[in-house]
Coordinates of C-alpha atoms in Angstrom, one line a residue:
M246 CA 114.3 99.2 85.9
K247 CA 112.9 102.0 88.2
K248 CA 116.0 104.1 87.2
T249 CA 115.2 103.6 83.6
I250 CA 111.5 104.5 83.7
K251 CA 112.3 107.7 85.6
Y252 CA 115.0 108.5 83.0
V253 CA 112.5 108.1 80.1
I254 CA 109.9 110.3 82.0
L255 CA 112.4 113.0 82.5
V256 CA 113.5 112.8 78.8
V257 CA 110.0 112.9 77.8
I258 CA 109.3 115.9 80.1
A259 CA 112.6 117.6 78.8
I260 CA 111.3 117.3 75.1
L261 CA 107.7 118.4 75.8
V262 CA 109.2 121.4 77.6
V263 CA 111.6 122.1 74.5
V264 CA 108.5 121.7 72.2
V265 CA 106.4 124.1 74.2
L266 CA 109.2 126.6 74.5
G267 CA 109.7 126.3 70.8
L268 CA 106.1 126.9 70.0
F269 CA 105.9 129.7 72.5
F270 CA 108.8 131.7 70.8
L271 CA 107.6 130.7 67.2
F272 CA 104.0 131.9 68.0
H273 CA 104.6 134.4 70.8
D274 CA 103.4 137.5 68.9
E275 CA 100.4 135.6 67.4
L276 CA 99.4 134.5 70.9
S277 CA 99.8 137.9 72.3
T278 CA 97.6 139.3 69.4
L279 CA 95.0 136.6 70.1
N280 CA 95.1 137.1 73.9
S281 CA 94.3 140.8 73.3
V282 CA 90.9 140.1 71.6
K283 CA 88.1 141.1 73.7
E284 CA 84.3 141.4 73.3
V285 CA 83.1 145.2 73.5
N286 CA 79.5 144.6 73.1
G287 CA 76.9 141.9 72.4
Y288 CA 76.3 142.7 68.8
P289 CA 79.1 141.6 68.8
M290 CA 81.9 144.1 68.2
Y291 CA 85.4 142.9 69.3
E292 CA 88.7 144.7 69.5
M293 CA 92.2 143.5 68.9
T294 CA 95.6 144.8 69.4
Y295 CA 97.7 143.6 66.7
K296 CA 101.3 142.6 67.9
N297 CA 102.9 140.4 65.2
D298 CA 104.3 141.6 61.8
Y299 CA 101.6 141.3 59.0
G300 CA 104.4 142.1 56.3
L301 CA 102.9 144.8 54.5
D302 CA 106.1 145.8 52.6
K303 CA 106.7 142.2 51.5
L304 CA 103.2 141.9 50.2
L305 CA 103.6 145.5 48.2
K306 CA 106.6 144.1 46.7
K307 CA 105.2 140.9 45.8
G308 CA 101.9 142.2 44.7
A309 CA 98.3 140.8 44.9
S310 CA 96.2 141.0 41.7
N311 CA 93.1 139.2 43.2
D312 CA 91.7 138.0 46.5
Q313 CA 93.1 134.4 46.0
E314 CA 96.7 135.9 45.8
L315 CA 96.0 137.9 49.0
V316 CA 94.8 134.8 50.8
Q317 CA 97.7 132.8 49.7
F318 CA 100.0 135.5 51.1
A319 CA 97.8 136.0 54.4
S320 CA 97.7 132.2 54.8
K321 CA 101.4 131.8 54.7
Q322 CA 102.5 135.1 56.4
L323 CA 99.9 135.3 59.1
L324 CA 98.4 131.9 59.7
K325 CA 101.4 129.6 59.2
G326 CA 99.6 127.9 56.3
L327 CA 96.3 127.6 57.6
P328 CA 93.3 127.7 55.1
L329 CA 91.8 131.0 54.7
K330 CA 88.9 132.7 52.6
I331 CA 88.4 136.5 52.1
D332 CA 85.3 137.6 50.5
I333 CA 85.1 141.4 50.2
P334 CA 81.4 142.5 49.9
K335 CA 79.5 145.0 47.9
V336 CA 79.0 147.6 50.4
A337 CA 76.3 150.4 50.0
C338 CA 77.8 153.2 52.4
T339 CA 77.8 156.9 53.2
T340 CA 80.9 159.0 53.9
F341 CA 81.5 162.8 54.5
S342 CA 83.9 165.4 55.5
A343 CA 83.2 168.3 57.6
T344 CA 84.8 170.6 59.9
T345 CA 83.8 171.5 63.6
P346 CA 83.3 175.1 64.9
N347 CA 86.6 175.1 66.5
G348 CA 88.3 174.1 63.2
Q349 CA 88.8 170.3 63.9
H350 CA 88.1 168.2 60.9
L351 CA 85.9 165.4 60.6
F352 CA 85.4 162.2 58.7
G353 CA 82.0 160.3 58.9
R354 CA 81.2 156.7 57.7
N355 CA 78.2 154.3 57.7
F356 CA 78.9 150.8 56.8
D357 CA 75.7 149.5 55.3
L358 CA 75.6 145.5 54.8
E359 CA 73.7 142.5 55.9
Y360 CA 74.5 141.5 59.6
S361 CA 78.0 140.5 60.7
P362 CA 80.1 140.9 63.5
S363 CA 82.9 143.6 63.5
M364 CA 86.1 144.4 64.9
V365 CA 88.3 147.4 66.0
V366 CA 91.9 146.6 65.0
K367 CA 94.9 148.4 66.4
T368 CA 98.1 148.1 64.6
A369 CA 101.5 149.6 65.3
P370 CA 104.0 148.3 62.4
K371 CA 107.6 149.1 63.0
D372 CA 108.1 150.5 59.6
G373 CA 104.7 152.3 59.5
Y374 CA 102.2 154.6 61.1
K375 CA 100.0 153.4 64.1
S376 CA 96.2 153.1 63.2
I377 CA 92.8 151.8 64.2
S378 CA 90.6 150.3 61.7
M379 CA 87.1 148.6 61.4
V380 CA 86.9 145.0 60.0
D381 CA 83.8 142.9 59.1
L382 CA 84.5 139.6 60.3
K383 CA 82.2 137.8 58.1
F384 CA 84.7 138.3 55.2
L385 CA 86.9 136.1 57.0
G386 CA 84.1 133.5 57.4
L387 CA 83.5 134.3 60.9
D388 CA 80.0 134.6 62.4
K389 CA 78.5 135.8 65.7
Q390 CA 79.8 132.5 67.6
A391 CA 83.0 132.0 66.0
M392 CA 85.3 134.0 68.2
N393 CA 84.3 131.8 71.0
H394 CA 86.5 129.0 69.4
F395 CA 90.3 129.2 69.5
S396 CA 90.6 127.6 66.0
D397 CA 88.4 130.2 64.5
K398 CA 89.8 132.9 66.4
V399 CA 93.2 132.3 64.8
I400 CA 91.6 133.4 61.4
S401 CA 91.1 136.7 62.8
L402 CA 95.0 137.2 62.5
A403 CA 94.3 137.9 58.9
A404 CA 92.1 141.1 60.1
P405 CA 94.7 143.8 59.2
Y406 CA 94.2 143.0 55.3
I407 CA 90.5 143.5 55.3
P408 CA 89.9 147.1 56.8
F409 CA 86.8 148.9 55.3
D410 CA 87.8 152.3 57.1
G411 CA 90.4 153.6 59.6
I412 CA 92.6 156.5 60.8
N413 CA 96.3 156.7 61.4
E414 CA 98.3 158.5 63.8
K415 CA 98.9 161.5 61.4
G416 CA 95.2 162.0 61.1
V417 CA 94.8 160.4 57.8
S418 CA 91.4 158.5 57.2
A419 CA 90.2 156.3 54.5
A420 CA 87.1 154.4 53.6
V421 CA 86.1 152.1 50.7
L422 CA 82.6 152.2 49.2
W423 CA 80.9 150.0 46.5
V424 CA 80.0 151.4 42.9
P425 CA 77.8 149.1 40.7
D426 CA 80.0 148.8 37.7
K427 CA 82.2 146.3 36.0
V428 CA 85.1 144.9 37.9
T429 CA 88.3 147.3 38.3
N430 CA 91.3 145.5 36.8
Q431 CA 94.1 147.9 35.9
Q432 CA 96.8 146.5 33.7
T433 CA 99.5 149.1 33.3
G434 CA 102.5 147.0 34.4
K435 CA 102.7 148.6 37.9
P436 CA 102.7 146.3 41.0
D437 CA 99.2 145.1 41.9
I438 CA 97.2 145.8 44.9
T439 CA 93.5 144.7 45.8
T440 CA 90.8 147.1 47.4
S441 CA 91.5 146.2 51.0
V442 CA 95.3 146.2 50.6
A443 CA 94.9 149.8 49.4
I444 CA 93.4 150.8 52.7
R445 CA 96.0 149.0 54.7
M446 CA 98.7 150.7 52.9
I447 CA 97.1 154.2 53.2
L448 CA 96.8 153.8 56.9
D449 CA 100.4 152.4 57.3
K450 CA 102.1 154.8 54.9
A451 CA 100.4 157.9 54.1
K452 CA 101.0 161.3 56.3
D453 CA 98.3 163.0 54.5
T454 CA 95.9 162.9 51.6
N455 CA 98.2 164.0 49.0
Q456 CA 100.6 161.1 50.0
A457 CA 97.7 158.7 49.9
I458 CA 96.8 159.7 46.5
A459 CA 100.5 159.4 45.3
L460 CA 100.8 156.0 46.7
L461 CA 97.7 154.8 45.0
K462 CA 99.2 156.2 41.7
K463 CA 102.1 153.8 42.0
Y464 CA 100.0 150.5 41.9
D465 CA 97.5 148.8 39.5
M466 CA 94.2 148.6 41.2
H467 CA 92.5 145.2 41.3
A468 CA 88.9 145.2 43.0
S469 CA 87.9 142.6 45.5
A470 CA 85.1 140.3 44.8
D471 CA 84.9 140.9 41.2
G472 CA 83.5 144.5 42.0
C473 CA 84.1 148.1 41.7
Y474 CA 84.9 150.6 44.5
H475 CA 85.9 154.1 45.2
F476 CA 87.6 155.7 48.2
Q477 CA 87.2 158.9 50.2
L478 CA 90.3 160.2 52.0
N479 CA 90.6 162.9 54.5
D480 CA 93.5 164.2 56.8
A481 CA 94.4 166.5 59.5
K482 CA 94.3 169.5 57.7
G483 CA 90.8 168.9 56.2
H484 CA 91.9 167.8 52.7
S485 CA 89.4 165.5 51.4
A486 CA 89.4 163.7 48.1
V487 CA 87.5 160.9 46.4
V488 CA 89.5 158.4 44.4
E489 CA 87.7 156.5 41.5
Y490 CA 88.7 153.8 38.9
E491 CA 86.0 154.6 36.1
N492 CA 86.8 152.3 33.1
N493 CA 90.2 151.3 34.9
K494 CA 91.3 154.7 34.9
M495 CA 92.5 156.5 38.2
S496 CA 90.8 159.9 38.7
V497 CA 90.9 162.1 41.8
I498 CA 88.0 164.5 42.9
P499 CA 89.3 166.9 45.5
Q500 CA 86.9 168.6 48.0
T501 CA 86.2 172.0 46.5
G502 CA 83.9 173.6 49.1
N503 CA 83.6 173.3 52.8
H504 CA 82.5 169.5 52.8
Q505 CA 82.5 166.5 50.6
V506 CA 79.8 163.5 50.5
L507 CA 80.4 160.2 48.9
T508 CA 77.8 157.3 48.4
N509 CA 77.6 154.7 45.5
F510 CA 77.8 156.4 42.3
Y511 CA 80.6 157.9 40.1
E512 CA 81.5 161.6 40.7
T513 CA 84.0 161.6 38.0
P514 CA 82.9 163.9 35.1
G515 CA 82.4 161.9 31.8
S516 CA 80.2 159.1 30.4
K517 CA 79.6 157.5 33.7
Y518 CA 79.0 160.7 35.8
H519 CA 76.3 159.7 38.5
H520 CA 76.0 156.1 37.4
G521 CA 75.0 154.2 40.6
I522 CA 72.8 154.3 43.6
G523 CA 72.6 156.0 46.8
F524 CA 71.3 159.4 45.5
D525 CA 68.7 159.8 48.5
R526 CA 71.4 159.3 51.1
Y527 CA 73.7 161.6 49.3
N528 CA 71.2 164.4 49.1
V529 CA 70.2 164.3 52.7
A530 CA 73.8 164.6 53.8
N531 CA 74.9 167.0 51.1
D532 CA 71.7 169.2 51.6
H533 CA 72.3 169.4 55.4
L534 CA 76.1 170.2 55.1
N535 CA 75.3 172.9 52.6
Q536 CA 72.8 174.4 55.0
S537 CA 75.5 174.2 57.9
H538 CA 78.3 175.4 55.5
G539 CA 80.2 172.1 56.3
I540 CA 80.3 173.0 60.1
E541 CA 79.4 170.2 62.4
T542 CA 80.1 169.4 65.9
E543 CA 80.9 165.7 66.6
K544 CA 77.5 165.4 68.0
Q545 CA 75.9 166.8 64.9
G546 CA 78.1 164.7 62.8
L547 CA 76.8 161.6 64.4
Q548 CA 73.4 162.8 64.1
L549 CA 73.7 163.2 60.4
L550 CA 75.1 159.6 60.1
N551 CA 72.0 158.7 62.0
D552 CA 69.7 160.5 59.6
V553 CA 71.3 158.5 56.6
H554 CA 71.8 155.2 58.2
D555 CA 70.0 152.3 56.8
G556 CA 67.5 150.0 58.5
P557 CA 63.9 148.6 58.5
H558 CA 62.4 151.9 59.3
M559 CA 64.6 153.9 57.0
P560 CA 63.6 155.0 53.2
Y561 CA 66.8 153.9 51.7
K562 CA 65.5 150.6 50.1
D563 CA 68.6 150.0 47.7
D564 CA 70.7 149.3 50.7
D565 CA 71.6 146.9 53.5
P566 CA 71.3 147.8 57.2
T567 CA 74.0 149.7 58.8
Q568 CA 76.3 147.5 60.6
W569 CA 78.5 150.4 62.1
T570 CA 78.7 154.0 62.1
V571 CA 82.1 155.7 62.8
L572 CA 83.0 159.3 63.2
Y573 CA 86.7 160.2 62.9
N574 CA 88.4 163.3 64.2
N575 CA 91.3 163.7 62.0
S576 CA 92.5 166.5 64.1
K577 CA 92.4 164.6 67.5
K578 CA 93.1 161.1 65.8
T579 CA 89.9 159.7 67.6
M580 CA 87.3 157.4 66.5
T581 CA 83.7 157.1 67.6
V582 CA 81.9 154.0 66.9
V583 CA 78.3 153.0 67.0
T584 CA 77.1 149.5 66.1
G585 CA 73.7 148.3 64.8
A586 CA 72.6 152.1 64.7
N587 CA 72.3 152.0 68.4
F588 CA 73.3 155.7 68.8
K589 CA 72.7 155.8 72.5
K590 CA 75.7 153.4 72.9
Q591 CA 79.1 154.9 71.7
Y592 CA 82.6 153.5 71.9
H593 CA 85.6 155.9 71.9
Y594 CA 89.1 155.2 70.7
H595 CA 92.3 157.0 70.1
V596 CA 95.4 156.4 68.1
N597 CA 98.1 156.4 70.6

């Protein structure tokens, strides 16, 4: 009898070991990714080093014409079928390109929206470029306390598919900004992508601004959250451009002077030229860069972003408070981050 009990116990232990080992090998990359998550500050901002394959090529081949199709793909590819909700916001932001006195190229961005935690996501896909990007965790349904729970932390595995701005190892940076207009929904027969997938694609696939634009031209754009958005791009040679989708037609506005500024109105010449909001922020940034001839040190670039950030004491009443500020150095492939407009505390990252 004792031998039988001992045998049964050994069999149960052996089965448990096999199950545990099986789960470990099945979810090894996911667990490694989750183990890399750490809280950077109390705002909070987190950082994650992504270890597993998020299947961008598979998604680009399959296509996603709306947020629900992206959710279905991410749930299956990244979360092993766990339920997921992605809700991309209407973001009132400011971006600009400039050059340092020694010829390095800069790209600045304020992300203006109601409060939410953020995450710096580091990716290194086998078939793409390394990058670092900024993610708003609220749009994965995660609040200030959610990352304290493992079950909620698992949802952050979908983070690579909701970047709002970022830079890759080639020095290409990209950011998305909202335009108050009817939803973008191109129907030309090309493969489908959504707003956030476009940012992911640019970071993974583009070696310069021209290639980023060429990639966008290959796809039908479907704006997330029933909205309308435009993009600003920059690269290591200082080639900046704005990409818009007025009336579902893609247009490109290249930088023509020594800088380029974008907020939340159309810059494409035509019937909707200057339709939107954010003229006050645009004028402050553009006037400053005109006076400096587009020459800014990194410190001055951050100060300019401080000058146009939004908050209770700022004059920009059409916007939400600034959740993060980022200054990218496209030449050095670096990123300086500020959260909650606390410019006294800066966090520095390098694409390596």
